[in-house]
XYZ file of C-alpha atoms in Angstrom:
729
model
C 0.000 0.000 0.000
C 1.484 3.335 -1.063
C 0.563 6.701 0.433
C 1.257 10.162 -0.929
C -0.022 13.709 -0.729
C -0.280 15.431 -4.102
C 0.744 19.025 -4.770
C -2.934 20.046 -4.906
C -3.461 18.763 -1.364
C -5.171 15.553 -2.460
C -4.387 12.413 -0.484
C -3.644 9.344 -2.592
C -3.250 5.689 -1.619
C -3.459 2.239 -3.172
C -5.775 -0.412 -1.732
C -4.880 -4.055 -1.186
C -6.971 -4.846 -4.274
C -4.889 -2.541 -6.458
C -7.303 0.419 -6.666
C -5.704 3.859 -6.491
C -7.911 6.147 -4.393
C -7.552 9.922 -4.438
C -9.291 11.780 -1.625
C -9.878 15.519 -1.469
C -11.263 17.200 1.616
C -12.946 20.594 1.846
C -14.367 22.294 4.909
C -18.003 23.418 5.014
C -19.977 25.400 7.576
C -20.588 23.334 10.677
C -23.947 24.896 11.549
C -26.706 23.023 9.778
C -24.281 21.059 7.597
C -26.442 17.933 7.609
C -29.748 19.627 6.761
C -29.400 19.917 2.947
C -28.642 16.197 2.816
C -31.810 15.402 4.761
C -33.834 17.407 2.227
C -32.179 15.739 -0.751
C -33.090 12.274 0.506
C -36.745 13.001 -0.263
C -35.894 12.440 -3.943
C -32.388 10.955 -4.110
C -30.853 7.723 -2.909
C -28.504 7.919 0.036
C -28.360 7.915 3.821
C -27.887 10.134 6.860
C -26.589 8.649 10.106
C -26.389 10.745 13.240
C -26.235 10.474 17.007
C -28.000 13.008 19.209
C -27.966 10.943 22.390
C -24.787 10.290 24.361
C -23.820 7.891 27.103
C -20.223 8.384 28.308
C -17.787 6.138 26.479
C -20.435 4.467 24.371
C -21.693 6.330 21.346
C -20.177 8.558 18.728
C -19.466 12.171 17.997
C -19.995 11.962 14.238
C -22.830 12.634 11.836
C -22.382 11.167 8.366
C -24.283 11.703 5.131
C -24.101 10.394 1.572
C -26.304 11.281 -1.403
C -26.244 10.047 -5.024
C -23.786 7.184 -4.483
C -22.330 5.715 -7.695
C -22.794 2.055 -6.734
C -25.544 0.080 -4.953
C -25.423 -3.502 -3.665
C -28.775 -5.195 -3.033
C -29.799 -8.758 -2.285
C -32.910 -10.910 -2.103
C -32.406 -14.360 -0.692
C -29.184 -15.679 -2.253
C -29.384 -13.335 -5.251
C -27.143 -10.266 -5.270
C -27.353 -7.298 -7.624
C -24.558 -4.757 -7.956
C -25.774 -1.739 -9.883
C -24.054 1.329 -11.292
C -26.174 4.421 -10.632
C -24.169 6.822 -12.816
C -21.174 6.796 -15.210
C -18.754 6.839 -12.273
C -20.496 3.771 -10.924
C -19.871 1.913 -14.191
C -16.128 2.269 -13.634
C -16.451 0.956 -10.084
C -18.702 -1.865 -11.268
C -15.941 -2.953 -13.621
C -13.484 -3.135 -10.712
C -15.940 -5.155 -8.613
C -16.864 -7.500 -11.460
C -13.195 -8.308 -12.047
C -12.652 -8.955 -8.317
C -15.574 -11.426 -8.287
C -14.480 -13.240 -11.444
C -14.217 -16.971 -10.689
C -15.287 -16.565 -7.034
C -15.832 -20.067 -5.631
C -19.030 -19.057 -3.788
C -20.763 -17.715 -6.932
C -23.013 -20.240 -8.690
C -24.438 -17.962 -11.419
C -23.344 -14.681 -12.918
C -24.926 -12.297 -15.440
C -23.377 -8.949 -16.274
C -23.969 -5.828 -18.347
C -22.382 -2.398 -18.475
C -24.510 -1.134 -15.575
C -25.418 -4.266 -13.634
C -23.968 -7.450 -12.233
C -26.395 -10.171 -11.081
C -25.043 -12.989 -8.949
C -26.444 -16.104 -7.289
C -24.569 -17.377 -4.262
C -24.088 -21.131 -4.176
C -25.551 -23.300 -1.464
C -22.956 -24.768 0.915
C -21.397 -27.919 -0.568
C -20.006 -29.254 2.707
C -20.624 -29.202 6.423
C -19.363 -26.154 8.343
C -18.401 -26.240 12.004
C -19.729 -23.595 14.355
C -16.322 -21.917 14.491
C -16.250 -21.476 10.693
C -19.962 -20.921 10.069
C -19.518 -17.212 9.337
C -17.363 -18.198 6.342
C -19.955 -20.396 4.617
C -21.268 -19.225 1.190
C -23.768 -16.375 1.679
C -24.339 -12.907 0.273
C -21.596 -11.831 2.683
C -19.157 -13.703 0.450
C -19.790 -10.962 -2.114
C -19.401 -8.217 0.484
C -16.093 -9.711 1.627
C -14.787 -9.553 -1.933
C -15.815 -5.883 -2.269
C -14.236 -4.954 1.059
C -11.043 -6.832 0.110
C -10.874 -4.925 -3.195
C -10.955 -1.528 -1.452
C -9.257 -2.532 1.820
C -6.833 0.027 3.237
C -5.870 1.368 6.637
C -5.281 4.785 5.070
C -8.920 5.908 5.228
C -11.387 5.386 8.075
C -14.486 6.787 6.354
C -14.827 5.089 2.970
C -16.967 1.954 3.025
C -20.421 0.500 2.427
C -23.375 2.395 3.956
C -26.944 1.187 4.303
C -29.295 -1.420 5.778
C -29.252 -5.147 6.526
C -32.600 -6.970 6.624
C -33.779 -9.529 9.169
C -34.005 -12.418 6.669
C -30.221 -12.385 6.118
C -29.875 -14.511 9.242
C -31.700 -17.365 7.536
C -28.639 -17.921 5.344
C -26.787 -19.036 8.476
C -29.556 -20.460 10.643
C -32.026 -23.061 9.331
C -35.348 -21.244 9.733
C -38.144 -22.237 7.374
C -39.977 -19.220 5.957
C -43.711 -19.571 6.585
C -44.775 -15.916 6.371
C -45.481 -14.376 2.979
C -42.691 -12.256 1.483
C -43.145 -9.672 -1.255
C -41.789 -10.481 -4.695
C -39.919 -7.165 -4.521
C -38.391 -7.808 -1.099
C -34.813 -6.747 -0.495
C -32.693 -8.136 2.320
C -29.771 -5.796 1.825
C -29.216 -2.306 0.416
C -25.690 -0.908 0.680
C -24.198 2.098 -1.063
C -20.584 2.738 -2.002
C -20.252 6.564 -1.979
C -17.812 8.839 -3.743
C -18.641 11.821 -1.532
C -19.120 11.754 2.248
C -20.133 14.566 4.581
C -18.539 14.236 8.010
C -19.753 16.381 10.932
C -17.588 16.312 14.059
C -19.584 17.536 17.064
C -16.566 17.520 19.384
C -14.585 20.040 17.357
C -17.677 21.744 15.819
C -16.262 21.103 12.363
C -17.744 19.757 9.132
C -16.079 18.707 5.899
C -16.804 16.853 2.681
C -14.549 14.080 1.408
C -14.695 13.397 -2.335
C -13.080 10.378 -3.951
C -11.674 9.364 -7.325
C -10.876 5.735 -8.177
C -8.439 4.324 -10.749
C -7.258 0.858 -11.714
C -5.596 -0.561 -14.837
C -6.056 2.684 -16.744
C -9.758 3.089 -15.918
C -10.684 6.073 -13.758
C -13.690 7.973 -12.428
C -11.860 11.275 -12.851
C -13.917 13.744 -14.857
C -16.974 11.489 -15.184
C -20.479 12.656 -14.403
C -21.868 11.897 -10.970
C -25.375 12.302 -9.616
C -27.993 9.611 -9.878
C -31.500 8.667 -10.809
C -34.563 10.178 -9.167
C -35.899 8.148 -6.261
C -38.812 10.291 -5.042
C -41.270 9.617 -2.276
C -44.740 8.961 -3.658
C -47.593 9.099 -1.110
C -50.395 6.553 -1.054
C -54.076 7.385 -1.435
C -55.076 4.289 0.531
C -56.021 4.248 4.221
C -54.451 1.168 5.811
C -55.764 -0.884 8.709
C -54.591 -0.119 12.246
C -51.997 -2.871 12.090
C -51.336 -6.542 11.490
C -52.797 -7.461 14.919
C -56.271 -6.759 16.240
C -56.528 -5.619 19.887
C -55.971 -8.616 22.147
C -54.203 -10.742 19.536
C -50.747 -9.869 20.783
C -51.782 -10.813 24.326
C -52.922 -14.184 22.936
C -49.490 -14.590 21.344
C -47.925 -13.982 24.770
C -49.994 -16.830 26.186
C -48.758 -19.153 23.439
C -45.200 -18.172 24.301
C -45.800 -18.957 27.978
C -46.670 -22.520 26.966
C -43.267 -22.750 25.254
C -41.563 -21.459 28.386
C -43.325 -24.083 30.474
C -42.119 -26.841 28.146
C -38.558 -25.539 28.173
C -38.535 -24.779 24.429
C -37.829 -21.100 25.101
C -36.313 -19.023 27.891
C -37.403 -15.715 26.393
C -38.723 -14.497 23.043
C -39.285 -11.068 21.460
C -42.219 -11.123 19.023
C -43.621 -7.888 17.631
C -46.649 -6.382 16.007
C -46.845 -3.792 13.226
C -48.884 -0.586 13.129
C -49.763 1.200 9.867
C -50.238 4.885 9.102
C -50.826 6.733 5.852
C -48.107 9.310 5.227
C -49.041 12.790 4.064
C -45.755 14.622 4.605
C -42.265 14.397 3.173
C -39.974 11.715 4.656
C -37.505 14.452 5.646
C -40.184 16.135 7.802
C -40.841 12.858 9.607
C -37.121 12.322 10.095
C -36.650 15.759 11.627
C -39.686 15.363 13.855
C -38.597 11.944 15.114
C -35.096 13.197 15.802
C -36.522 16.140 17.776
C -38.910 14.152 19.968
C -36.882 10.941 20.330
C -33.115 11.607 20.488
C -31.144 8.411 20.016
C -27.591 7.126 19.579
C -28.451 5.607 16.193
C -30.606 8.046 14.276
C -30.896 7.338 10.566
C -32.740 8.298 7.402
C -32.176 6.162 4.298
C -33.679 6.429 0.817
C -33.494 2.824 -0.397
C -34.958 3.623 -3.814
C -38.169 2.055 -5.202
C -40.259 4.398 -2.984
C -38.924 2.778 0.185
C -37.415 4.707 3.088
C -36.166 3.871 6.574
C -36.440 6.526 9.290
C -35.225 5.456 12.695
C -34.241 6.441 16.206
C -32.692 3.216 17.431
C -31.542 3.076 21.044
C -29.366 -0.009 20.613
C -25.937 -0.641 19.187
C -25.834 -3.864 17.170
C -22.134 -4.535 16.551
C -19.293 -2.030 16.587
C -15.781 -3.079 15.642
C -12.720 -0.859 16.092
C -9.569 -2.693 15.124
C -9.958 -6.037 16.879
C -12.288 -4.731 19.610
C -15.921 -5.745 19.196
C -18.638 -4.309 21.428
C -22.395 -4.438 21.862
C -24.930 -2.856 24.203
C -27.892 -5.216 24.764
C -31.046 -3.441 25.938
C -33.715 -5.217 27.927
C -35.853 -4.031 30.801
C -38.270 -1.218 30.067
C -40.497 1.126 32.029
C -42.493 4.206 31.100
C -40.954 7.632 31.741
C -42.405 9.573 34.654
C -44.093 12.944 34.388
C -41.030 14.779 35.683
C -37.482 14.242 36.895
C -38.602 13.166 40.347
C -41.075 10.572 39.131
C -38.412 9.460 36.618
C -36.146 8.645 39.559
C -38.948 6.636 41.169
C -39.468 4.723 37.910
C -35.736 3.986 37.711
C -35.787 2.482 41.206
C -38.810 0.405 40.282
C -37.065 -0.838 37.125
C -33.824 -1.689 38.915
C -35.750 -3.563 41.605
C -37.711 -5.609 39.047
C -36.500 -9.218 39.051
C -38.343 -9.856 35.778
C -36.514 -7.031 34.022
C -33.212 -8.151 35.538
C -33.821 -11.668 34.212
C -34.613 -10.302 30.746
C -31.310 -8.473 30.520
C -29.339 -11.316 32.085
C -30.542 -13.747 29.425
C -29.827 -11.245 26.661
C -26.296 -10.652 27.867
C -25.558 -14.336 28.387
C -26.590 -15.019 24.776
C -24.599 -12.005 23.583
C -21.499 -13.265 25.390
C -22.036 -16.600 23.668
C -22.210 -14.849 20.274
C -18.878 -13.146 20.939
C -17.248 -16.315 22.229
C -17.649 -17.845 18.765
C -15.295 -15.262 17.227
C -13.311 -13.735 20.122
C -10.158 -14.704 21.952
C -10.751 -16.889 25.007
C -11.062 -14.791 28.139
C -11.484 -11.506 26.278
C -15.289 -11.309 26.483
C -16.213 -9.030 29.390
C -19.240 -7.233 30.774
C -17.912 -3.704 31.266
C -21.247 -2.107 32.201
C -24.163 -3.785 33.994
C -27.785 -2.585 34.119
C -26.883 0.955 33.172
C -29.797 3.370 32.797
C -30.581 4.985 29.442
C -33.523 7.376 29.204
C -35.430 8.108 26.013
C -38.428 10.262 25.162
C -41.055 7.913 26.589
C -39.116 4.962 27.989
C -36.368 4.087 30.448
C -34.168 1.075 29.656
C -31.537 -0.993 31.434
C -28.488 -1.681 29.276
C -25.396 -3.880 29.532
C -22.131 -3.051 27.758
C -20.118 -6.040 26.544
C -16.802 -6.223 24.712
C -14.465 -8.830 23.282
C -11.298 -9.049 21.177
C -11.558 -10.750 17.798
C -9.297 -13.760 17.560
C -6.698 -14.070 14.824
C -8.270 -14.670 11.417
C -11.641 -13.152 12.351
C -12.902 -9.777 11.123
C -15.809 -7.373 11.508
C -18.079 -9.430 9.249
C -17.489 -12.518 11.376
C -18.531 -10.500 14.423
C -21.569 -9.140 12.591
C -22.791 -12.558 11.464
C -22.114 -14.220 14.798
C -24.556 -11.790 16.455
C -27.262 -11.976 13.758
C -29.710 -11.283 15.042
C -29.425 -9.760 18.472
C -31.093 -11.697 21.254
C -32.841 -8.464 22.264
C -34.992 -8.735 19.100
C -35.186 -12.545 18.881
C -34.886 -14.391 22.195
C -33.204 -17.446 23.657
C -32.305 -20.032 22.647
C -31.893 -17.811 19.623
C -32.623 -20.310 16.847
C -35.761 -21.651 18.535
C -36.894 -18.079 19.266
C -36.459 -17.119 15.597
C -38.542 -20.128 14.571
C -41.263 -19.170 17.046
C -41.274 -15.618 15.651
C -41.586 -16.874 12.073
C -44.487 -19.123 13.037
C -46.368 -16.694 15.285
C -45.920 -13.143 13.999
C -48.476 -11.894 11.498
C -46.125 -10.425 8.878
C -42.526 -10.713 7.746
C -40.093 -8.442 9.554
C -38.352 -7.046 6.456
C -35.844 -4.531 7.902
C -37.030 -4.654 11.533
C -34.610 -6.492 13.817
C -31.806 -6.169 11.279
C -29.186 -3.440 11.294
C -28.216 -0.116 9.749
C -24.839 1.496 9.552
C -21.501 1.298 7.854
C -18.922 -1.315 6.970
C -15.642 0.551 6.517
C -12.903 -0.562 4.151
C -10.299 -0.240 6.922
C -11.974 -3.188 8.685
C -14.008 -1.228 11.222
C -17.793 -1.367 11.514
C -20.476 0.648 13.266
C -24.057 -0.645 13.191
C -27.238 -0.088 15.152
C -30.216 -2.397 15.483
C -33.172 -1.526 13.277
C -35.518 -0.657 16.153
C -37.795 2.344 16.680
C -37.956 2.485 12.907
C -40.522 3.791 10.446
C -40.485 1.936 7.166
C -42.153 3.943 4.389
C -43.170 1.420 1.766
C -45.322 2.550 -1.129
C -46.444 5.632 0.802
C -47.603 3.662 3.868
C -45.698 3.821 7.148
C -45.010 0.561 8.975
C -43.999 0.746 12.638
C -43.125 -2.559 14.305
C -42.596 -2.871 18.048
C -41.882 -5.891 20.218
C -41.664 -6.885 23.863
C -39.348 -9.292 25.655
C -41.479 -12.147 26.945
C -40.667 -14.404 29.902
C -42.722 -17.001 31.704
C -43.871 -14.395 34.244
C -44.938 -11.893 31.552
C -48.387 -10.361 31.846
C -50.041 -10.666 28.395
C -51.998 -7.420 28.589
C -49.015 -5.453 29.920
C -46.750 -6.766 27.158
C -49.281 -5.760 24.503
C -49.457 -2.296 26.069
C -45.647 -2.088 26.002
C -45.552 -2.647 22.241
C -48.131 0.102 21.776
C -46.131 2.458 23.984
C -42.924 1.773 22.043
C -44.699 2.469 18.758
C -46.404 5.628 20.026
C -43.412 7.980 19.656
C -42.927 6.969 16.027
C -46.609 7.241 15.171
C -46.626 10.659 16.837
C -43.692 11.747 14.654
C -45.627 10.757 11.533
C -48.765 12.615 12.592
C -47.017 15.699 13.904
C -44.901 16.009 10.761
C -48.053 16.639 8.700
C -48.202 20.293 9.754
C -45.062 20.971 11.750
C -44.550 24.326 13.403
C -41.317 26.098 12.642
C -40.198 25.725 16.231
C -40.688 21.946 16.262
C -38.873 21.552 12.957
C -35.793 23.342 14.200
C -35.999 22.118 17.790
C -35.952 25.742 19.010
C -38.369 27.289 21.498
C -40.430 30.338 20.507
C -38.667 33.529 21.598
C -41.453 35.110 23.665
C -39.057 37.560 25.287
C -37.617 39.249 22.225
C -37.485 42.999 22.859
C -38.021 42.621 26.635
C -35.419 44.240 28.933
C -34.993 42.479 32.286
C -33.180 43.744 35.364
C -32.232 40.747 37.506
C -31.381 41.768 41.074
C -28.840 39.376 42.583
C -29.147 38.766 46.335
C -25.755 36.967 46.456
C -27.380 33.738 45.345
C -25.719 30.561 44.056
C -28.291 30.011 41.304
C -28.730 33.502 39.886
C -26.858 32.845 36.631
C -28.898 29.739 35.887
C -31.986 31.868 36.444
C -30.568 34.506 34.095
C -29.888 31.798 31.531
C -33.537 30.742 31.631
C -34.682 34.293 31.013
C -32.187 34.734 28.174
C -33.533 31.572 26.517
C -36.801 33.469 25.997
C -34.933 35.978 23.854
C -34.980 38.684 26.536
C -32.068 41.047 27.213
C -30.974 40.398 30.825
C -28.833 42.685 32.994
C -27.772 41.228 36.347
C -26.844 43.595 39.189
C -26.051 42.846 42.816
C -27.987 44.634 45.484
C -28.107 47.478 46.464
C -29.190 48.646 43.010
C -28.346 52.284 42.192
C -31.105 54.371 40.644
C -28.721 55.032 37.791
C -29.003 51.331 36.828
C -32.795 51.577 36.723
C -32.530 54.637 34.515
C -29.955 53.077 32.205
C -31.654 49.670 31.805
C -35.228 51.016 31.841
C -36.470 47.486 32.582
C -39.689 46.000 31.272
C -39.436 43.466 34.097
C -37.575 43.408 37.425
C -36.685 39.976 38.792
C -35.813 39.576 42.474
C -33.485 36.598 42.797
C -33.311 33.968 45.524
C -30.691 34.385 48.206
C -29.595 33.458 51.713
C -30.786 35.098 54.911
C -33.825 37.381 55.069
C -35.071 40.234 52.857
C -33.882 42.737 55.472
C -30.295 41.535 54.875
C -30.530 43.187 51.452
C -31.955 46.412 50.085
C -35.178 44.706 49.006
C -37.674 47.345 50.159
C -35.824 50.083 48.299
C -35.449 47.962 45.148
C -39.175 47.225 45.141
C -39.991 50.879 45.755
C -37.885 51.995 42.796
C -39.525 49.411 40.553
C -43.060 50.413 41.623
C -42.233 54.085 41.190
C -41.386 53.321 37.546
C -44.424 50.990 37.183
C -42.051 48.158 36.288
C -43.498 44.635 36.685
C -41.821 42.562 39.391
C -41.257 38.825 39.615
C -39.810 37.347 42.809
C -38.136 33.983 43.272
C -37.839 32.425 46.760
C -36.281 35.308 48.777
C -37.888 37.533 46.147
C -41.346 36.263 47.155
C -40.578 36.852 50.812
C -39.398 40.398 50.030
C -42.588 41.214 48.132
C -44.822 39.787 50.858
C -43.022 41.792 53.536
C -42.828 44.979 51.443
C -46.594 44.970 50.913
C -47.251 44.479 54.651
C -47.204 40.725 55.062
C -45.477 38.634 57.725
C -42.802 35.934 57.365
C -42.489 32.752 59.393
C -39.894 29.982 59.752
C -40.508 26.349 58.818
C -40.148 23.752 61.574
C -37.736 21.854 59.304
C -35.776 23.649 56.545
C -36.374 22.390 53.003
C -33.082 22.649 51.142
C -32.465 20.830 47.866
C -35.671 18.823 48.103
C -38.516 18.409 45.627
C -42.143 19.046 46.467
C -45.377 18.386 44.692
C -47.355 21.623 44.641
C -51.033 22.178 43.854
C -51.967 24.965 41.455
C -55.254 26.606 42.417
C -55.184 29.416 39.819
C -53.088 29.241 36.617
C -52.880 33.044 36.401
C -49.711 34.402 34.852
C -47.216 31.839 36.126
C -48.902 28.477 35.616
C -50.848 29.028 32.396
C -50.813 25.825 30.379
C -49.265 23.748 33.168
C -50.972 20.848 34.989
C -52.756 21.300 38.286
C -49.928 19.526 40.106
C -46.243 20.235 39.445
C -43.023 19.000 41.021
C -40.614 21.820 41.914
C -37.334 22.282 43.762
C -37.214 24.087 47.104
C -34.376 25.786 49.020
C -35.834 27.749 51.949
C -36.560 27.853 55.650
C -38.633 31.099 55.616
C -42.081 31.424 54.074
C -44.905 33.957 53.786
C -47.588 33.557 56.438
C -50.773 32.841 54.421
C -52.976 34.243 57.210
C -51.243 37.625 57.214
C -50.670 37.906 53.479
C -52.069 41.244 52.174
C -55.499 40.935 50.586
C -54.121 42.298 47.315
C -52.240 39.018 46.832
C -53.948 35.890 45.539
C -52.278 32.587 46.410
C -52.042 30.559 43.189
C -50.098 27.501 44.401
C -49.264 25.827 47.687
C -47.904 22.597 49.124
C -50.131 19.878 50.534
C -49.505 21.232 54.041
C -50.492 24.781 53.071
C -47.129 26.529 52.537
C -47.545 29.363 50.035
C -45.640 28.476 46.850
C -46.815 31.273 44.540
C -48.915 34.402 44.559
C -49.915 37.225 42.232
C -51.050 40.775 42.947
C -54.675 41.329 41.942
C -54.114 44.795 40.469
C -50.393 45.361 39.925
C -48.051 43.391 37.627
C -46.432 41.555 40.513
C -45.998 37.782 40.907
C -43.669 35.473 42.809
C -42.793 31.849 43.546
C -41.302 30.391 46.716
C -39.519 27.564 44.862
C -36.735 27.571 42.256
C -38.025 27.197 38.675
C -34.412 26.979 37.474
C -33.614 23.966 39.681
C -32.971 20.521 38.232
C -35.858 19.399 40.421
C -38.212 21.619 38.391
C -37.207 20.117 35.019
C -40.054 17.623 34.804
C -42.379 18.429 31.941
C -40.109 21.426 31.282
C -42.188 23.081 34.013
C -39.610 25.609 35.245
C -38.828 26.942 31.765
C -42.518 27.158 30.885
C -43.149 29.263 34.007
C -40.345 31.656 33.058
C -41.771 31.957 29.532
C -45.196 32.706 30.987
C -43.791 35.418 33.225
C -41.826 37.068 30.407
C -44.705 36.830 27.935
C -47.500 38.006 30.258
C -46.297 40.082 33.203
C -44.985 43.086 31.217
C -48.148 42.925 29.107
C -50.250 43.483 32.242
C -48.543 46.857 32.654
C -49.108 47.831 29.034
C -52.745 46.790 29.213
C -53.276 48.841 32.372
C -51.585 51.865 30.770
C -53.756 51.556 27.677
């Protein structure tokens, strides 16, 4: 392998298969770099892979996109088609055809200028378990392609796309009993000549473009692009799904019989929900990414009016050098209404013996899969029952690694794990047979994998879960549940519906998306509003300021005592009295409030700020029997008013105080709008003046549930200054 850098800055190397590759790299704007590629996938073949969910040491910092690749590899059963999609692809097809000439695993071969059709031979001898990943399959063709372009000089070039569930049947003897479409595809992989790479660690984006040359044939100067592959909506209204209500629960009961007999330890059947699609695939992709962040987010135009849009939570197989790793997910519970109830749900999940058993079985099978291809003693569980939280669900996850033994590569690791126990069951082969015999429709892409197979030998793939398949204008959403002997049939059916709900919501909400939901940004209700934030030497004042700035408001923070000159210079539309230690008399609160009222400036108090307002207007303060510092409380909202408009009648908030306003001696001008169960005033508003306050901390992590704290701040900024303007009018 030779490496050189040309005078024009191009990087040139020769692959092990004798192909000279020239790579040129150009920087592009980091902000929004991926978005044009998402739009182009509505009508062009290609793929976008991104990760907008991170768990330390587990997922990736990169987004990757390809559009208009020159070469596509597809398969159906044991038939493989390699197709040139433009003139550049014809050159590459010639290289690939020559590399496959006389391949011992190819039984039939038909070629033309733009297409190579192959049939993989059936195995002619017995294969041991240790060598089973080397038996003749469609992966024999992929191995030859990877070998042709193999080089350690480039970590990005490779095959990008999707691997279907039925590929496993080439290794495991499962009789197909469900009906498959005549147009089914088990594999769609693209070989790109241009790759967008977005590095979120360095906030940098660049495009890598490639030229290929061998034996005097080159892609240099040839036309790129590709054929149109547009989304075409359907005018048909599909049924709800492939199961009627109650049918999945009946399936669970059939599985329990298998558990009793010892045929199965666990199994993961699914059901499919259908939805007619009225919006562009790119709109659905953006909506799903916004509402369901995931480590393996993807959007693939497979051609033939078929798209995959996913937010998978689970790594399938990742190989870096000789290290192979997986992250089996099993054990699921619904998210709580807020951060506090989330923590209660986590404890419930971790204390569930059923969920622990689910994950234990999955990881034991996964360790077995690795032991087939890894060095003895190298397979380790490096993370046990770790918590990952998604938009509607909480999962427990194990993290398992191994080191590939000599002579094994990424494809051996991939095939050894096909398909993950978390989407099949255990024993895996018997579980796959049960699924084939008891599900209502073929899985197609569900339970397979998406990702990339790099020519340097590395691989990064995610399980095809939480995926919307757009097929002929109809969306298919399949969801499964891990069944054990102690499974409750009705609860398992409900779990599949819950898992599918986020994806169905993305489809429906994408029909008429608001600008804010498309971009993931909040509406800027505070644009043009000037805020004076009075700091009472508090430890949370800058977080509070940050919340107000997120509304678009201009915030000036000043420590007390506040000079009149600051009031005159800022001319605030809203004065915010911060929390703080001690009592209001320890600061210049009365004078600050007087200056604000003199200028008819609205006032919002937080914690000490509430106490200062109550005392300034003639109220009395008292001391709690037990201080409440850093503790959450459930408060009851009696009047939405300015602060709680649009929020539920009960909200969890964070408290840091030992002093409170005496509700009996609160001035009549104040209306209490929220309190604790034991009657401590948590919020009030003045009946005539633009004055409101809360005793808790909306900026606390304890007030994050349902985004409650931020919504209160937005309400205050949007409505309190308006009360002054309305009164003046």
